[in-house]
XYZ file of C-alpha atoms in Angstrom:
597
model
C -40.641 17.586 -7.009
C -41.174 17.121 -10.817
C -38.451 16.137 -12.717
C -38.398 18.895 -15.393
C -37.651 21.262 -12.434
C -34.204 19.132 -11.161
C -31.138 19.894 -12.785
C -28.012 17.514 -11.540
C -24.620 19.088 -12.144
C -21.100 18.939 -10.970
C -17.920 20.976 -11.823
C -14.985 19.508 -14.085
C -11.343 21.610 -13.254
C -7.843 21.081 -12.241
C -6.517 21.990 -9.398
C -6.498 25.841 -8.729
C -9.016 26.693 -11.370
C -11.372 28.153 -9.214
C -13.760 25.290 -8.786
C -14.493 25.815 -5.044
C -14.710 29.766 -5.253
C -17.335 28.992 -8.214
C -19.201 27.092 -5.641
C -19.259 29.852 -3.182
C -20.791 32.791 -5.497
C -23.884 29.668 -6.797
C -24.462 29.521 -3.137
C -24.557 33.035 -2.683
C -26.619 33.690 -5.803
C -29.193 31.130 -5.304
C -29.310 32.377 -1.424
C -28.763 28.458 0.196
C -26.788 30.291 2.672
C -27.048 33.562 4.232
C -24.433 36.090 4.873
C -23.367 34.621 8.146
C -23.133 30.889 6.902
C -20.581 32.462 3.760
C -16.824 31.881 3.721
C -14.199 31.448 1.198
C -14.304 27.490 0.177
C -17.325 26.730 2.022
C -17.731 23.301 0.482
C -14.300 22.082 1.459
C -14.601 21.249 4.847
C -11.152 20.108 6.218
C -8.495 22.567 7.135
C -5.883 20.857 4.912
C -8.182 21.456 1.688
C -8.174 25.286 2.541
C -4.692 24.900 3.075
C -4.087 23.437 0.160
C -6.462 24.824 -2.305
C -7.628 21.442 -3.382
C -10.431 19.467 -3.118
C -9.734 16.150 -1.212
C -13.216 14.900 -0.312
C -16.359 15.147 -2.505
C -19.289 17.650 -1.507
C -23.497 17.846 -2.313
C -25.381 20.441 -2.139
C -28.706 21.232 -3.202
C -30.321 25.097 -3.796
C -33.296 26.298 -4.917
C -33.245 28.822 -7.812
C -36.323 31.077 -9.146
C -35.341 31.278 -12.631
C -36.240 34.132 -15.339
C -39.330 32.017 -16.306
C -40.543 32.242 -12.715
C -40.160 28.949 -11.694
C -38.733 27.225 -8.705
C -35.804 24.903 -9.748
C -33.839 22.471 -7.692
C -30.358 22.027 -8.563
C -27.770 20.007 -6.830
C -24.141 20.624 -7.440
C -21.974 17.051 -6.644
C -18.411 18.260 -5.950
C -15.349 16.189 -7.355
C -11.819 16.274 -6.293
C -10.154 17.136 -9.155
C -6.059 15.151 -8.525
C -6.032 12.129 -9.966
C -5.591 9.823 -6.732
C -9.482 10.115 -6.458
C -10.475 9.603 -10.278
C -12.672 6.438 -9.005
C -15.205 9.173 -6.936
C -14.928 11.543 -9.794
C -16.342 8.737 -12.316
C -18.921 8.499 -9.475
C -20.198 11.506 -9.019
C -20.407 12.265 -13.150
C -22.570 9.241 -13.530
C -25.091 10.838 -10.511
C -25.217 14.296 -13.026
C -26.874 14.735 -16.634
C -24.504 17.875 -16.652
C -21.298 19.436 -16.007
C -19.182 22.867 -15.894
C -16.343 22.758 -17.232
C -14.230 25.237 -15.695
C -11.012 26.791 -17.286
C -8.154 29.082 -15.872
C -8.106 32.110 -18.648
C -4.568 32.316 -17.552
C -3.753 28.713 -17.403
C -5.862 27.567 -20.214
C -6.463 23.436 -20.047
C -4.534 20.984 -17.678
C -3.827 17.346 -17.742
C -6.479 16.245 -15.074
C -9.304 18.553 -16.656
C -8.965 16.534 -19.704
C -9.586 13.320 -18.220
C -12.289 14.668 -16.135
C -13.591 15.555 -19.641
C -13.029 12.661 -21.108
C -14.819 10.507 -18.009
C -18.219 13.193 -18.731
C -18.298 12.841 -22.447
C -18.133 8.888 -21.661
C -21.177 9.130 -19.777
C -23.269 11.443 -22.132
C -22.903 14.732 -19.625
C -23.975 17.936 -21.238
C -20.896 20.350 -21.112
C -21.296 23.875 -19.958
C -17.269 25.489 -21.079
C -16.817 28.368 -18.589
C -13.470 30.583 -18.528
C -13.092 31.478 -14.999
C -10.784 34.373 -13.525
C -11.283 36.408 -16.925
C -10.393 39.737 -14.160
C -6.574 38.607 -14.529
C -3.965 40.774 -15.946
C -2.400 37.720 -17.685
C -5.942 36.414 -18.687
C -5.529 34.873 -22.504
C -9.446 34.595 -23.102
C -8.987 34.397 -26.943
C -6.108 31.467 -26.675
C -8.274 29.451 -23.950
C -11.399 29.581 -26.123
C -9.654 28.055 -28.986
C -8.632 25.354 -26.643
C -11.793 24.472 -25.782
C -13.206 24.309 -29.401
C -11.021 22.420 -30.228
C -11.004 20.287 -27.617
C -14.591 19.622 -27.349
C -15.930 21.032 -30.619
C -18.361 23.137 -29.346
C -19.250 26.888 -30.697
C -17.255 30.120 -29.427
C -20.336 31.518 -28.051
C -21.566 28.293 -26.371
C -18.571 29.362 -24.307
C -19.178 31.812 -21.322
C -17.112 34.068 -19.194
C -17.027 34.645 -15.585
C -14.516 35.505 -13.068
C -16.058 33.964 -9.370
C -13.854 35.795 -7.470
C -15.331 39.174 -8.455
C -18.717 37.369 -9.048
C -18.951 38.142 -12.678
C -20.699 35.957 -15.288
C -22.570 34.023 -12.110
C -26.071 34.450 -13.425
C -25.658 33.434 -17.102
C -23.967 30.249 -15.754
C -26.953 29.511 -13.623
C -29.029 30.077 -16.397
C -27.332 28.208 -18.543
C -27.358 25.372 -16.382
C -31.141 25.393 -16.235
C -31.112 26.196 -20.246
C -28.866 23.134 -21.026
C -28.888 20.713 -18.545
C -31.155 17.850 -19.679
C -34.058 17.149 -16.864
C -33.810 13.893 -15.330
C -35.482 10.917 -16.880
C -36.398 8.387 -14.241
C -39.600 6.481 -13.656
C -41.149 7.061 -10.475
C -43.345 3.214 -10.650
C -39.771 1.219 -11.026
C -38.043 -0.462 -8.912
C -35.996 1.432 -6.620
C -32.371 1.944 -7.561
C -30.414 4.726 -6.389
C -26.525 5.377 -6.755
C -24.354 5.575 -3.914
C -21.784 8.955 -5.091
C -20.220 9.022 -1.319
C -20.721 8.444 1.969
C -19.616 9.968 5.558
C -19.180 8.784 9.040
C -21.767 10.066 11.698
C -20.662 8.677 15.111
C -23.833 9.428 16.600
C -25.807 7.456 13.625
C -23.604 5.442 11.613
C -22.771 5.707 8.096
C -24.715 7.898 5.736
C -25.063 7.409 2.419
C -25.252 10.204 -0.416
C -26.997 8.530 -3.264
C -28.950 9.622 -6.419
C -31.825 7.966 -6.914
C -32.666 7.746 -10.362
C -35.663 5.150 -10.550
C -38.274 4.585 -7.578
C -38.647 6.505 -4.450
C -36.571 6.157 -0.805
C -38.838 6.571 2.167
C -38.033 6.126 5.910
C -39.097 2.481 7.321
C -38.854 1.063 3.979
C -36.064 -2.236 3.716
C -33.749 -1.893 1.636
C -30.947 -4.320 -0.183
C -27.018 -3.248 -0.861
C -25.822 -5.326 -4.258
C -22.335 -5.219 -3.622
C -22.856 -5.960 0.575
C -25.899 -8.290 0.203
C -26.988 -6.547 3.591
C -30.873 -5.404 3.664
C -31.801 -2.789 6.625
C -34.331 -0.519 7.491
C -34.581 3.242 6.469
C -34.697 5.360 9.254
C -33.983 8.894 7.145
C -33.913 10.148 4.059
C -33.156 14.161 3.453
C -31.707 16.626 1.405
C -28.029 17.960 1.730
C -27.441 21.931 2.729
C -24.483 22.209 4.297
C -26.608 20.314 7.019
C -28.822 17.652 6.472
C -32.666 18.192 5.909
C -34.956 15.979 6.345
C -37.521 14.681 3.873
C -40.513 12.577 3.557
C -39.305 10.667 0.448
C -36.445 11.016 -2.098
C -38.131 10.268 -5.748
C -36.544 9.281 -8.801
C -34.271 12.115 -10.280
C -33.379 13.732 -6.751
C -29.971 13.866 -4.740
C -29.452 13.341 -1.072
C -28.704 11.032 2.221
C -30.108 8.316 3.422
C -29.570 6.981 6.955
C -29.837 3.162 7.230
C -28.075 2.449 10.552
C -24.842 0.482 8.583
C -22.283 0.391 11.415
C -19.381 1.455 8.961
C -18.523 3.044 5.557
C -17.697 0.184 3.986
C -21.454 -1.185 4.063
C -21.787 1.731 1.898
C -19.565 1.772 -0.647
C -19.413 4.494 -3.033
C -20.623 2.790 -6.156
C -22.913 0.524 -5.192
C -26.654 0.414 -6.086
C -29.434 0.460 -3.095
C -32.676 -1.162 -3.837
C -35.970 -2.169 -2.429
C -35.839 -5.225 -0.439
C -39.498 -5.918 -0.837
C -39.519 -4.859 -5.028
C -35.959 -5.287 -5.477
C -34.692 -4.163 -9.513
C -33.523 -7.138 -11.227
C -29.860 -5.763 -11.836
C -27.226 -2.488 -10.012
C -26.687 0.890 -11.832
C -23.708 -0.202 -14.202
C -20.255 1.032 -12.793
C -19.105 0.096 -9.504
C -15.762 -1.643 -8.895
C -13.981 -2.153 -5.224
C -11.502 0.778 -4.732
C -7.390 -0.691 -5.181
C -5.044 0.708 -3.591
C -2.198 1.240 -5.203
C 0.755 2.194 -2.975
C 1.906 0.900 -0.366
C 3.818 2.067 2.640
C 4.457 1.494 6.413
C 3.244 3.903 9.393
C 5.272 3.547 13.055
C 5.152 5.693 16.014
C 8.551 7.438 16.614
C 7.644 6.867 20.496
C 6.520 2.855 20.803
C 4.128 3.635 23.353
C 2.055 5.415 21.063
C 1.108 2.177 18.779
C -2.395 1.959 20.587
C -2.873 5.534 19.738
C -2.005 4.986 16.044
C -4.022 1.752 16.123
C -7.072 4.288 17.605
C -5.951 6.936 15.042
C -6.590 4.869 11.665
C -9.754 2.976 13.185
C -11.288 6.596 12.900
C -9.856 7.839 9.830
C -11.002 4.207 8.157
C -14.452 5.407 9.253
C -14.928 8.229 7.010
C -12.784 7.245 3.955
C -13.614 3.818 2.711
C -9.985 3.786 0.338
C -7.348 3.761 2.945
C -6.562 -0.014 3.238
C -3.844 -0.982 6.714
C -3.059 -3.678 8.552
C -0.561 -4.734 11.525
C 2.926 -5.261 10.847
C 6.232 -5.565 12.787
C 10.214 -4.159 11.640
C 13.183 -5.035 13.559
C 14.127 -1.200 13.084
C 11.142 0.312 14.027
C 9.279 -2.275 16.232
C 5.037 -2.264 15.786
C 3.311 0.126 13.189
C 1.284 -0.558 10.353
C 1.230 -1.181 6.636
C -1.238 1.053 4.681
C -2.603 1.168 1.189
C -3.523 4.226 -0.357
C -5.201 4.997 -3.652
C -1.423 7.104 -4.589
C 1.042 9.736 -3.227
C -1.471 12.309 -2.347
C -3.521 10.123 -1.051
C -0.640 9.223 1.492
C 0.549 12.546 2.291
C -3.016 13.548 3.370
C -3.217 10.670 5.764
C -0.295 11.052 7.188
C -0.448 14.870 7.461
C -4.477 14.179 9.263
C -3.350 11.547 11.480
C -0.246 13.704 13.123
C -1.913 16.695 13.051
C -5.496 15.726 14.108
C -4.596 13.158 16.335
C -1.114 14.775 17.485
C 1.578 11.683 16.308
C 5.351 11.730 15.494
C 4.924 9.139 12.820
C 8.180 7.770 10.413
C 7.350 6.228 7.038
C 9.014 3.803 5.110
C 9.974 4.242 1.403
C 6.613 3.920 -0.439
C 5.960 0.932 -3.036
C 3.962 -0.397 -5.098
C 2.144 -4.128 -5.557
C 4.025 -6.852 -7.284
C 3.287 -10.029 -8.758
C 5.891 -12.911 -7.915
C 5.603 -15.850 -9.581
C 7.753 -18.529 -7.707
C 9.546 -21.650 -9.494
C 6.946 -23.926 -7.953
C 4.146 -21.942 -10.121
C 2.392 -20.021 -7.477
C 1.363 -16.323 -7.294
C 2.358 -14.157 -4.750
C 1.233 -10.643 -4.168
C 3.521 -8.244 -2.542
C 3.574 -5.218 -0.962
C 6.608 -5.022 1.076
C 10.099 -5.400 0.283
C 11.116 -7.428 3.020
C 8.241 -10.391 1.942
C 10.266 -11.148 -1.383
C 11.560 -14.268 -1.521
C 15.086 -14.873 -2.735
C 15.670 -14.762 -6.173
C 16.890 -18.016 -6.444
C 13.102 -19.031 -5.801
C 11.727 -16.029 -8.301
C 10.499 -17.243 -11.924
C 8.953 -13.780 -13.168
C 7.894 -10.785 -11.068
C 5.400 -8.590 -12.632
C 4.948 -5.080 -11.932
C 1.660 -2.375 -12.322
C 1.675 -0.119 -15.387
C 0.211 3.112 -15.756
C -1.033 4.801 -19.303
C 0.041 8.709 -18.612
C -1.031 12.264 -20.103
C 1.242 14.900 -19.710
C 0.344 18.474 -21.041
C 3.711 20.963 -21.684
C 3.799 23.795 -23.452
C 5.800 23.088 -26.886
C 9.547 24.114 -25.944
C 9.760 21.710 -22.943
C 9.221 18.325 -24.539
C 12.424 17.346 -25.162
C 13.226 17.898 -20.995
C 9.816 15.707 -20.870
C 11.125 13.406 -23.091
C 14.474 12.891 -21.247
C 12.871 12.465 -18.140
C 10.360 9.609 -19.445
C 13.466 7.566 -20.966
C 15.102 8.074 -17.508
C 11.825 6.716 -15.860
C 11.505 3.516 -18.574
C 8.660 5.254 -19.994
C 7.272 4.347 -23.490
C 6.338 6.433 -25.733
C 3.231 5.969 -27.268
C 2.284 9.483 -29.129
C 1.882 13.575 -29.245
C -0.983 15.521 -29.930
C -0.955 18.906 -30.344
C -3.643 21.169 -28.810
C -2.875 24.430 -30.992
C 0.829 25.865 -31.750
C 1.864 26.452 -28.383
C 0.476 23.254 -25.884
C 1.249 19.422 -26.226
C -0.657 16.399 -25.094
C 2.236 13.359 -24.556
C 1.272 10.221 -23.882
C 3.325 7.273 -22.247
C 3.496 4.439 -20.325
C 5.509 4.280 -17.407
C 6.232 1.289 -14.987
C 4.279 2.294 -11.434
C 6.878 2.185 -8.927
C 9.277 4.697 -11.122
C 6.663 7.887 -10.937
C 5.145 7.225 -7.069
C 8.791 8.681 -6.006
C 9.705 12.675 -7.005
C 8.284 12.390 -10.642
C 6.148 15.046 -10.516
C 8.625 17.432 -8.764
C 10.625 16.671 -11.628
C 8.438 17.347 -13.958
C 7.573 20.448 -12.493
C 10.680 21.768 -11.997
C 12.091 20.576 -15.683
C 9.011 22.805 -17.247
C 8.780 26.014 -14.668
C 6.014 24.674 -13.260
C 3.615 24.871 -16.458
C 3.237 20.680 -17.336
C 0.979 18.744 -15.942
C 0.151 15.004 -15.310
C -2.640 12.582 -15.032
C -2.704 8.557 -15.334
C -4.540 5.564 -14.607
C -4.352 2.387 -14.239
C -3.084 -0.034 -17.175
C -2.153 -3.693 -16.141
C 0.936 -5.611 -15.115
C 3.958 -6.543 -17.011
C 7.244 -8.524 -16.221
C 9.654 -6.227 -15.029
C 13.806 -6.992 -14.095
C 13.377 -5.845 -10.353
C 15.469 -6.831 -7.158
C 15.686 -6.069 -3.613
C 18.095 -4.093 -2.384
C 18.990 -4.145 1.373
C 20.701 -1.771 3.272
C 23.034 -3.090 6.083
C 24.289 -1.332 8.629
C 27.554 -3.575 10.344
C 26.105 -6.629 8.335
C 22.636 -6.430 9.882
C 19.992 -5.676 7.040
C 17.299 -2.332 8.315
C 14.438 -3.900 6.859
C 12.388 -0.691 6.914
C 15.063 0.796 4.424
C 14.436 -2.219 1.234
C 13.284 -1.301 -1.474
C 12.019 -3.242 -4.914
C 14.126 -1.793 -7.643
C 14.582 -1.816 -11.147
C 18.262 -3.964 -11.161
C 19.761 -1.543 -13.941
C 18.976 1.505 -11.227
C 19.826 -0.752 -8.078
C 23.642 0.217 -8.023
C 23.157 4.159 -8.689
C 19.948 3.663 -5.919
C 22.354 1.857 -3.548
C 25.241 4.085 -3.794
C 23.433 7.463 -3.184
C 21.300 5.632 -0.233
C 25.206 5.168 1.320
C 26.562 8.148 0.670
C 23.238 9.943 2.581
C 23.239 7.628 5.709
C 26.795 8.563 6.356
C 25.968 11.852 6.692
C 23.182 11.257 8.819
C 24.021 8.619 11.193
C 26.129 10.173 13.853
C 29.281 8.878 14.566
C 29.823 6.017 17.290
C 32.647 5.198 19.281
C 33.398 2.009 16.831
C 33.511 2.127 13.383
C 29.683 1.548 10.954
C 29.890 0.067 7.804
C 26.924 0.764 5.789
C 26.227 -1.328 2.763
C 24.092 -1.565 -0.070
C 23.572 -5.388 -1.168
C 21.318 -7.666 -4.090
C 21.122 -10.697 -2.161
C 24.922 -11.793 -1.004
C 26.326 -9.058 -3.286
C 27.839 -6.018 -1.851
C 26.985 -3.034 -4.719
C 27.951 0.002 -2.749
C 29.865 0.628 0.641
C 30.513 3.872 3.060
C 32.135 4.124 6.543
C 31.517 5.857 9.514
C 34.741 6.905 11.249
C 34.561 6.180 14.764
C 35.208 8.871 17.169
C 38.893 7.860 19.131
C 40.359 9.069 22.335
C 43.714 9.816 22.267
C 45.152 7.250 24.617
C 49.051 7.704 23.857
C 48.447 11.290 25.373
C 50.108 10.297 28.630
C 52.908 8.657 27.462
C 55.564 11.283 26.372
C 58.820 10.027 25.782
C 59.833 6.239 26.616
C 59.714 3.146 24.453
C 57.104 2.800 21.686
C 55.949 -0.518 22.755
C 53.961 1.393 25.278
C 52.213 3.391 22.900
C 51.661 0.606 20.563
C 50.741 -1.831 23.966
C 47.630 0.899 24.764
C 46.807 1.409 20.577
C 46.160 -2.146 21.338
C 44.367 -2.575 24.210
C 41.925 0.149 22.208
C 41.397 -1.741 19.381
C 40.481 -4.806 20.891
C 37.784 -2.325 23.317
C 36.420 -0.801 19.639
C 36.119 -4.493 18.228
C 34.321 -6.032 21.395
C 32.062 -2.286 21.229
C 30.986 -3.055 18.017
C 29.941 -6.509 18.546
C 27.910 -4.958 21.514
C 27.031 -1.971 19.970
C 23.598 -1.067 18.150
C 23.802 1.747 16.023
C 20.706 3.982 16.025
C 19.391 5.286 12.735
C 17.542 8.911 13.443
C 14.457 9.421 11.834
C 15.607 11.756 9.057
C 17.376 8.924 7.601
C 14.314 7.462 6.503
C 12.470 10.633 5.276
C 16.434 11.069 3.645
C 15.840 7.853 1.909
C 12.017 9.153 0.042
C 14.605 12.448 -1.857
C 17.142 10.442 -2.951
């Protein structure tokens, strides 16, 4: 198709904005899908997004629009998640657009993550389309929002439209705007190829697809083409456009959106990011952009039942298939036996896995107490990276460890800063500065050390503001940090999958509440449980179990008390061999204990 009929757009919100409803009524509007195909959230596709509300995994679409001026236009809408655990596929599907919505709740007004979505699409040069969705709301503050946006992006009052997508209001002038504003695509068809992979799916019938943009050349089927980031070259067997099934085409040119089918074996030959080109004409250099996807927290995955390792083993194999981010590998605990140590991209990220895998594959999993990556510098100069508490090495050995920063945004309204403020200094968070978005919203922004905010932060910080803050960060770099391990031992044997890398001026307070929850968890035995908290050889916190006793001096009524004292005895010796025998099993709400303390 020609270009100057192709408008590329995606849709900037936060979560709850009504991004995905927005979706539906374009659908509708532009008639992609007929009455039958329609649902609420058609674009999210698992059940845990429509659970949720949220966008976990990015969509395409493409629809065809008569316009007023009577011409045929092809737009394609490239869905983002909007939580910031998938910021990386976000960048990737702006730099695939030349436009973007930015949509607002009128009740709400603007959120943490839609500012750095913002941010990302002024970055790349995006034309910005302001729209104040759910304007049908009793509490809607249209006036207040639109001042937000002016002067958050500087545009004009009437630049900004109005629609509500639930009642379908405002659809059409947002369509037309899109055609109005958006900037045509400007690639040349006689270049080289080079198209931008946004995303890409597993197909277990024919491998990994690949949604790309191509913005110079043209992709045909039977054509050979090279992966930059791979180095793999193979052969074209489809290219198509993306309904909410795939089309086939003859040839994607330069400025259009869609799939291409190469037969790669897995998703990580097609990593979202990377640049395809001809093998034959190849370009001389990839779209700018791309970067390998980091996890950045780590935690461990075990089968309550042991037998069901293969099935966990089975259970991420597939999973790995369709999302290229979720990192794991094989690793062994002397409390829980075989499971597996996974990296995800942050706490969402984790829940969602772990929530797909027992509810799509049916598993009783336990998790250990989520960390982060540290740097360990030993005495003999090398670097260590780790990722589990139980790989430090003693601390004796230890010349520096270095730990991940994060540079933070959180927006409050104006009377909860200081309870922001509070929390950060709790969290080792420094300050950095405040910007006010009109009399009633703040912008703060800090840094915080990694590990301190991948625990109950944001429940915190929900809680401490009624709900109305919220909170987006990225990446920063990594800093020495005063951290130790602190083990937990139950009658002097260390439960490795309870260790955790702490901050030392929080180990003792950590230590002491971990104690004081495992006694009321563990059941009691018929000998007595110390469980300790200990740095190294240092015992910071203690609590006992009781053990449950028989009362043995029942029989013996009347008589001399060296009988009594002869069986009081005879039961303390059978308690002391008991516990030398004895294991003491840890339930499993101990460790999910262990994540709220």
């Amino acid at each position: 198709m020609d270009q100057e009929f192709i408008r590329n757009f995606c849709i900037i919100a936060h979560i709850d904005h009504g991004k995905s409803t927005l979706a539906d009524r374009l659908l509708e509007e532009t008639g992609t899908l007929n009455k039958n195909e329609m649902k609420d959230q058609v674009l999210d596709s698992m059940d845990l997004e429509r659970e949720r509300g949220i966008t976990i995994k990015m969509h395409a679409i493409t629809m065809e629009y008569k316009a007023a001026d009577h011409h045929n236009y092809l737009l394609n809408l490239i869905d983002t998640p909007g939580h910031v655990d998938f910021n990386y596929e976000v960048s990737r599907s702006l730099a695939a657009c030349e436009g973007a919505l930015l949509i607002v709740d009128a009740a709400q007004g603007i959120e943490a993550q839609t500012v750095t979505n913002l941010y990302l699409a002024i970055e790349s040069d995006l034309e910005i389309i302001p729209v104040i969705n759910k304007i049908d709301l009793p509490s809607a503050q249209v006036d207040l929002v639109k001042n937000q946006i002016v002067e958050m992006i500087g545009c004009k009052e009437e630049d900004i439209l109005l629609a509500s997508a639930k009642a379908g209001i405002g659809i059409k002038e947002i369509l037309s705007a899109i055609i109005k504003r958006v900037p045509p695509p400007n690639g040349e068809a006689d270049a080289p190829l080079r198209a931008l992979i946004f995303d890409s799916m597993f197909n277990s019938y024919r491998g990994a697809l690949a949604y790309v943009r191509v913005f110079e050349g043209a992709l045909y089927a039977g054509q050979q083409i090279h992966f930059f980031s791979t180095g793999k070259t193979l052969e074209v067997q489809e290219v198509g456009f993306l309904r909410l099934q795939q089309i086939p085409q003859k040839v994607l040119s330069a400025g259009e959106v869609g799939y291409v089918i190469s037969g790669a074996k897995e998703v990580k030959d097609t990593k979202v990011g990377d640049t395809i080109t001809s093998a034959d004409h190849p370009a001389t250099e990839p779209l700018p952009g791309y970067r390998d996807v980091k996890s950045m927290v780590y935690s461990g995955l075990f089968p309550s039942d042991a037998e069901k390792y293969e099935d966990l083993r089975a259970a991420l194999a597939k999973l790995k298939l369709n999302d290229s981010a979720l990192f794991y590998e094989p690793e062994t605990s002397i409390a829980l036996g075989f499971g597996f140590r996974c990296g995800f991209l942050g706490l969402l990220h984790m829940e969602i896995i772990q929530e797909r895998l027992e509810r799509e594959y049916q598993l009783d999993l336990v998790t250990t107490v989520p960390n982060v990556e540290f740097h360990v510098i030993t005495n003999r100069g090398e670097k260590l990276v780790v990722d589990n508490p139980a790989h430090l090495p003693p601390a004796g050995d230890i010349a520096r460890v270095d730990e991940p920063y994060i540079t933070s945004s959180i927006l409050t309204p104006t009377e909860y800063i200081g309870n922001i403020m509070s929390l950060a200094m709790e969290r080792r968070g420094v300050y950095l500065n405040t910007e006010y978005i009109d009399e009633t919203r703040a912008n703060l922004h800090y840094e915080f050390p990694l590990a301190e905010v991948i625990f109950d932060f944001y429940d915190r910080l929900k809680s401490l503001t009624r709900g109305y803050a919220s909170f987006d960060y990225e990446f920063l770099c990594y800093r020495e940090g005063n951290v130790v391990r602190l083990d937990i031992l139950l009658n002097g044997d260390p439960v490795d999958a309870l260790s955790v890398i702490v901050h030392k001026d929080k180990a003792y307070e950590w230590g002491r509440k971990v104690c004081d929850k495992l006694r009321d968890l563990i059941p009691r035995q018929m000998f007595q449980v110390a469980i300790q908290a200990a740095i190294g050889g240092k015992i910071i916190a203690r609590e006992t179990i009781k053990p449950l006793r028989k009362n043995v001096t029942a029989k013996c009524y009347g008589g001399d008390i060296s009988r009594k004292r002869k069986l009081l005895e005879k039961q303390k010796e059978g308690k002391k061999r008991m516990k030398q025998l004895g294991k003491v099993e840890v339930p499993q709400e101990a460790f999910l204990a262990v994540l709220k303390v």
